[in-house]
Amino acid sequence: NPRIGIKYILNQNLAIKGMWGQFTQFMFTINQDEELLRLVDFWQVVEKNKKPQANEHYVLGLEYWISDGNTLSFETYYKPYSTLYDISVVYPDPTDESSYFTSGTGITWGLELLYQFRINKLNGWLGYAYSDIEREIDLNLDGIIQTNSENYTSNYSKPHSLNFVLNYKLNDKMKNYVIEKLFGRSQIGLTTVFSSGAPYTPVIGKSYYAGVDLYGSLEQPYAYLSNINGNRNSVRYPDYFRLDFSFTKNGTIFNKQVQWKWQIVNITDHFNVLLYNWNHYSSPSKVSRVSMFPRIFTFGVNFEI
């Protein structure tokens, strides 16, 4: 695929850069957006006579060197997808595997701002990004794009994202021998993530259903309930927030350099919603929240053989 990148130095501290390129991919994931937990991606090869997934990248940015170790960069991008694949919601011919999949288009655009700094023993970076990802896919193969159900926000779309990383190097030489042994040649770190919640398809009602393996009794013929879903990816989970703390210390084991690391993940024990669980057998239906993870303490060591 053709690609080109240009960087022009405006002056000793400022540069402008641009990039254009075409990208193709002959595989696509077949995981459903509505999956509650996505631990593994399942991949499908594009058929021999089908176009690969493809898009173009248009990127324009600025770089500004404030001082040694202090830089500011800004980028904006636009990426139209000419071909995207997804799983069909109908199967006109179950014997034809090509009817299991359908194609469409998409658009991704956004901007990114990054400030990297280093002040004496303090270093880190602050980044902000805004993005929008839209897809148009004929999921029911009727040749018409249905508003909100087939023209929808991607489940990867998170408009606002703010990241902050701060590291501080402690003194190698300290007045107290015990403190020097405990904290010398070490570093403490703080990481903060704040972003918009991921989109999901809301549950707006419930309905009875039956199947070969799911049937009620004569006394209770409508024993099983299913969700009635709203527009696809039309609402979002609450905003995501996490604050992590780490302490890293350099040392030796058998004359080998090692790095000890202690970390507290989600130090504020903030409740980030992973998914909602609906109980339709309660009247009225009740919904409960499931958290991603609570406060977690970790310990590890890095070394090279």
Coordinates of C-alpha atoms in Angstrom, one line a residue:
N1 CA 0.0 0.0 0.0
P2 CA 1.3 3.5 -0.8
R3 CA 2.2 5.7 2.2
I4 CA 4.0 9.0 2.5
G5 CA 5.1 11.2 5.5
I6 CA 6.5 14.7 5.5
K7 CA 8.1 16.7 8.3
Y8 CA 9.1 20.4 7.7
I9 CA 11.2 22.3 10.3
L10 CA 9.6 25.8 10.5
N11 CA 12.3 27.0 13.0
Q12 CA 14.6 25.5 15.6
N13 CA 11.8 24.8 18.0
L14 CA 8.8 24.2 15.7
A15 CA 8.0 21.6 13.1
I16 CA 4.9 20.7 11.1
K17 CA 4.2 17.1 9.9
G18 CA 1.7 15.4 7.7
M19 CA 1.0 11.8 6.6
W20 CA -1.2 10.0 4.1
G21 CA -1.5 6.3 3.6
Q22 CA -3.6 3.4 2.5
F23 CA -4.0 0.4 4.8
T24 CA -5.6 -3.0 4.2
Q25 CA -6.3 -6.0 6.3
F26 CA -7.3 -9.5 5.1
M27 CA -8.8 -10.6 8.5
F28 CA -11.5 -9.2 10.7
T29 CA -12.9 -9.9 14.2
I30 CA -16.3 -11.6 14.5
N31 CA -16.9 -10.8 18.1
Q32 CA -20.3 -9.2 18.8
D33 CA -20.6 -5.7 20.2
E34 CA -23.1 -7.0 22.7
E35 CA -20.7 -9.5 24.3
L36 CA -20.6 -9.0 28.1
L37 CA -17.0 -10.0 28.4
R38 CA -14.4 -9.9 25.6
L39 CA -11.4 -11.8 26.7
V40 CA -10.4 -13.2 23.3
D41 CA -10.8 -11.9 19.8
F42 CA -12.0 -14.4 17.2
W43 CA -10.7 -13.7 13.6
Q44 CA -12.1 -14.6 10.2
V45 CA -10.3 -14.5 6.9
V46 CA -11.8 -12.3 4.2
E47 CA -13.1 -14.6 1.3
K48 CA -11.0 -15.0 -1.8
N49 CA -13.2 -12.9 -4.1
K50 CA -14.0 -10.2 -1.5
K51 CA -12.3 -6.9 -1.0
P52 CA -10.1 -6.7 2.2
Q53 CA -10.9 -4.3 5.0
A54 CA -9.4 -0.9 3.9
N55 CA -9.1 2.7 4.9
E56 CA -7.0 5.8 4.3
H57 CA -5.2 7.9 6.9
Y58 CA -4.9 11.7 6.7
V59 CA -2.8 13.1 9.6
L60 CA -1.6 16.6 10.2
G61 CA 0.3 17.7 13.3
L62 CA 2.7 20.2 15.0
E63 CA 5.7 19.6 17.3
Y64 CA 7.1 22.3 19.6
W65 CA 10.3 21.8 21.6
I66 CA 10.1 24.0 24.7
S67 CA 13.4 22.9 26.2
D68 CA 15.4 19.8 26.8
G69 CA 13.0 17.1 27.8
N70 CA 9.9 19.3 27.4
T71 CA 7.9 18.9 24.2
L72 CA 4.4 19.7 23.1
S73 CA 2.7 17.9 20.1
F74 CA -0.6 18.2 18.5
E75 CA -2.2 15.9 15.9
T76 CA -5.5 15.7 14.1
Y77 CA -6.5 12.8 11.9
Y78 CA -9.3 11.6 9.5
K79 CA -9.6 8.0 8.5
P80 CA -12.4 6.9 6.2
Y81 CA -13.0 3.1 5.9
S82 CA -14.1 2.0 2.4
T83 CA -14.7 -1.6 3.5
L84 CA -15.6 -3.1 6.9
Y85 CA -16.9 -6.5 7.8
D86 CA -19.3 -7.8 10.5
I87 CA -21.6 -10.7 11.2
S88 CA -25.0 -10.7 9.5
V89 CA -28.1 -10.8 11.7
V90 CA -29.9 -12.9 9.1
Y91 CA -28.7 -15.9 7.1
P92 CA -30.5 -16.1 3.7
D93 CA -28.7 -19.3 2.8
P94 CA -27.4 -21.3 5.8
T95 CA -25.4 -23.5 3.3
D96 CA -23.5 -20.5 2.0
E97 CA -20.9 -19.3 4.5
S98 CA -20.6 -15.9 2.7
S99 CA -24.1 -15.1 3.9
Y100 CA -22.9 -15.1 7.5
F101 CA -21.0 -11.9 6.9
T102 CA -21.8 -8.5 5.6
S103 CA -19.8 -5.3 4.7
G104 CA -20.1 -1.6 5.1
T105 CA -18.2 1.6 5.6
G106 CA -16.9 3.7 8.5
I107 CA -15.3 7.0 9.6
T108 CA -12.8 7.7 12.4
W109 CA -11.6 11.2 13.2
G110 CA -10.2 13.0 16.2
L111 CA -7.3 15.0 17.7
E112 CA -4.5 14.3 20.2
L113 CA -2.6 16.7 22.4
L114 CA 0.5 15.5 24.3
Y115 CA 2.8 17.4 26.7
Q116 CA 6.0 15.6 27.8
F117 CA 8.0 17.2 30.6
R118 CA 11.2 16.7 32.6
I119 CA 12.0 19.0 35.5
N120 CA 15.1 17.9 37.6
K121 CA 14.0 14.6 39.1
L122 CA 10.4 15.0 38.0
N123 CA 9.3 13.6 34.6
G124 CA 6.1 12.4 32.9
W125 CA 3.5 13.4 30.4
L126 CA -0.1 14.7 30.0
G127 CA -2.2 13.6 27.1
Y128 CA -5.7 14.4 25.9
A129 CA -7.5 12.8 23.0
Y130 CA -10.9 13.3 21.3
S131 CA -12.2 10.7 18.9
D132 CA -15.3 9.7 17.1
I133 CA -15.9 6.3 15.4
E134 CA -19.0 5.7 13.3
R135 CA -20.0 2.6 11.3
E136 CA -22.6 2.0 8.5
I137 CA -23.1 -1.7 7.9
D138 CA -26.1 -3.5 6.3
L139 CA -26.5 -6.1 9.0
N140 CA -29.8 -7.6 7.8
L141 CA -28.7 -7.7 4.1
D142 CA -31.7 -5.8 2.8
G143 CA -29.8 -3.1 1.0
I144 CA -30.9 -0.3 3.3
I145 CA -29.0 1.3 6.2
Q146 CA -31.4 1.5 9.1
T147 CA -30.9 4.6 11.3
N148 CA -29.4 3.8 14.7
S149 CA -29.4 0.0 14.3
E150 CA -27.1 -0.1 11.2
N151 CA -25.7 3.4 11.4
Y152 CA -24.1 3.4 14.9
T153 CA -21.2 4.3 17.1
S154 CA -18.4 1.7 17.3
N155 CA -18.0 0.0 20.7
Y156 CA -14.4 1.3 20.6
S157 CA -15.5 4.9 20.5
K158 CA -14.6 6.9 23.6
P159 CA -14.8 10.6 22.8
H160 CA -12.8 12.0 25.6
S161 CA -9.6 10.5 27.1
L162 CA -7.2 12.1 29.6
N163 CA -4.0 10.4 30.7
F164 CA -1.5 11.7 33.2
V165 CA 1.8 10.0 34.2
L166 CA 4.1 11.5 36.9
N167 CA 7.5 10.0 38.0
Y168 CA 9.8 11.2 40.7
K169 CA 13.4 9.9 41.3
L170 CA 14.5 9.7 44.9
N171 CA 18.0 10.7 46.0
D172 CA 20.7 8.0 45.7
K173 CA 22.5 9.6 48.7
M174 CA 20.6 10.2 51.8
K175 CA 21.7 11.2 55.3
N176 CA 20.1 8.3 57.1
Y177 CA 21.7 4.9 56.2
V178 CA 18.5 2.9 56.7
I179 CA 16.4 5.3 54.6
E180 CA 19.1 5.2 51.9
K181 CA 19.0 1.4 51.8
L182 CA 15.2 1.4 51.7
F183 CA 14.6 4.2 49.2
G184 CA 17.9 4.9 47.5
R185 CA 18.0 4.4 43.7
S186 CA 14.2 4.3 43.6
Q187 CA 11.3 6.0 41.9
I188 CA 7.7 6.7 42.8
G189 CA 5.0 7.0 40.1
L190 CA 1.4 8.2 39.8
T191 CA -0.8 7.3 36.8
T192 CA -4.3 8.8 36.2
V193 CA -6.8 7.8 33.5
F194 CA -10.1 9.5 32.9
S195 CA -12.2 8.8 29.9
S196 CA -15.7 8.7 28.5
G197 CA -17.6 5.5 29.1
A198 CA -17.8 2.9 26.4
P199 CA -21.0 2.7 24.4
Y200 CA -23.4 -0.2 24.7
T201 CA -26.9 -1.3 23.5
P202 CA -29.4 -0.6 26.3
V203 CA -32.1 -3.0 27.5
I204 CA -35.5 -1.3 27.2
G205 CA -37.9 -4.1 28.0
K206 CA -38.4 -7.9 28.3
S207 CA -40.3 -10.5 26.4
Y208 CA -41.2 -14.2 26.7
Y209 CA -39.5 -16.6 24.4
A210 CA -39.4 -20.4 23.9
G211 CA -37.2 -22.8 22.0
V212 CA -36.4 -26.5 21.6
D213 CA -34.4 -26.6 24.7
L214 CA -36.1 -23.8 26.5
Y215 CA -39.7 -24.4 27.3
G216 CA -41.9 -24.1 30.3
S217 CA -44.4 -26.4 31.9
L218 CA -48.2 -26.7 31.5
E219 CA -48.5 -24.6 34.7
Q220 CA -45.9 -22.1 33.5
P221 CA -45.6 -22.1 29.7
Y222 CA -43.9 -18.7 29.5
A223 CA -41.1 -19.4 31.9
Y224 CA -38.2 -17.8 30.1
L225 CA -37.6 -14.1 29.5
S226 CA -35.3 -12.3 27.0
N227 CA -34.2 -8.7 26.6
I228 CA -35.8 -6.2 24.3
N229 CA -32.8 -4.1 23.1
G230 CA -32.9 -0.4 22.2
N231 CA -30.8 1.3 19.4
R232 CA -27.4 -0.2 18.9
N233 CA -24.6 1.4 21.0
S234 CA -26.9 4.4 21.7
V235 CA -26.0 5.0 25.3
R236 CA -22.7 4.9 27.3
Y237 CA -21.5 3.5 30.6
P238 CA -20.5 6.1 33.3
D239 CA -17.2 7.8 32.9
Y240 CA -14.1 5.8 33.6
F241 CA -11.6 6.9 36.3
R242 CA -8.5 5.2 37.7
L243 CA -5.6 6.3 39.8
D244 CA -2.5 4.0 40.2
F245 CA 0.5 4.4 42.5
S246 CA 3.8 2.6 42.1
F247 CA 7.2 2.3 43.9
T248 CA 10.2 1.0 41.9
K249 CA 13.6 0.3 43.4
N250 CA 16.8 -0.9 41.6
G251 CA 18.8 -3.6 43.3
T252 CA 21.0 -6.7 42.7
I253 CA 20.5 -10.4 43.1
F254 CA 23.6 -12.6 42.7
N255 CA 25.4 -9.6 41.1
K256 CA 22.6 -9.3 38.6
Q257 CA 20.7 -6.0 38.2
V258 CA 17.0 -6.3 39.1
Q259 CA 14.1 -3.9 39.5
W260 CA 11.6 -4.4 42.4
K261 CA 8.2 -2.9 41.8
W262 CA 5.2 -2.4 44.2
Q263 CA 2.0 -1.1 42.8
I264 CA -1.5 -0.2 44.0
V265 CA -4.0 -0.3 41.1
N266 CA -7.2 1.8 41.5
I267 CA -5.9 3.3 44.7
T268 CA -9.2 5.3 45.2
D269 CA -11.2 2.1 44.8
H270 CA -13.4 3.9 42.2
F271 CA -16.3 1.8 40.9
N272 CA -16.0 1.5 37.2
V273 CA -18.9 -0.2 35.5
L274 CA -18.0 -3.3 33.4
L275 CA -21.6 -4.2 32.5
Y276 CA -25.2 -4.2 33.7
N277 CA -26.9 -7.4 34.7
W278 CA -30.7 -7.5 34.3
N279 CA -33.0 -9.6 36.4
H280 CA -36.3 -9.9 34.5
Y281 CA -37.8 -12.4 37.0
S282 CA -38.2 -9.6 39.5
S283 CA -41.3 -7.4 39.0
P284 CA -40.5 -4.8 38.0
S285 CA -37.1 -5.8 36.5
K286 CA -34.0 -4.9 38.4
V287 CA -30.6 -4.1 37.1
S288 CA -27.3 -4.5 39.0
R289 CA -23.8 -3.1 38.2
V290 CA -20.7 -5.2 37.8
S291 CA -17.4 -3.5 38.6
M292 CA -14.2 -3.9 36.5
F293 CA -11.9 -4.5 39.5
P294 CA -11.5 -3.1 43.0
R295 CA -8.3 -1.8 44.6
I296 CA -5.5 -4.3 43.8
F297 CA -2.0 -4.6 45.4
T298 CA 0.7 -6.1 43.2
F299 CA 4.4 -6.9 43.6
G300 CA 6.9 -7.9 40.9
V301 CA 10.5 -8.0 39.9
N302 CA 12.2 -7.4 36.5
F303 CA 15.5 -8.9 35.6
E304 CA 17.5 -10.0 32.6
I305 CA 19.1 -13.4 32.2

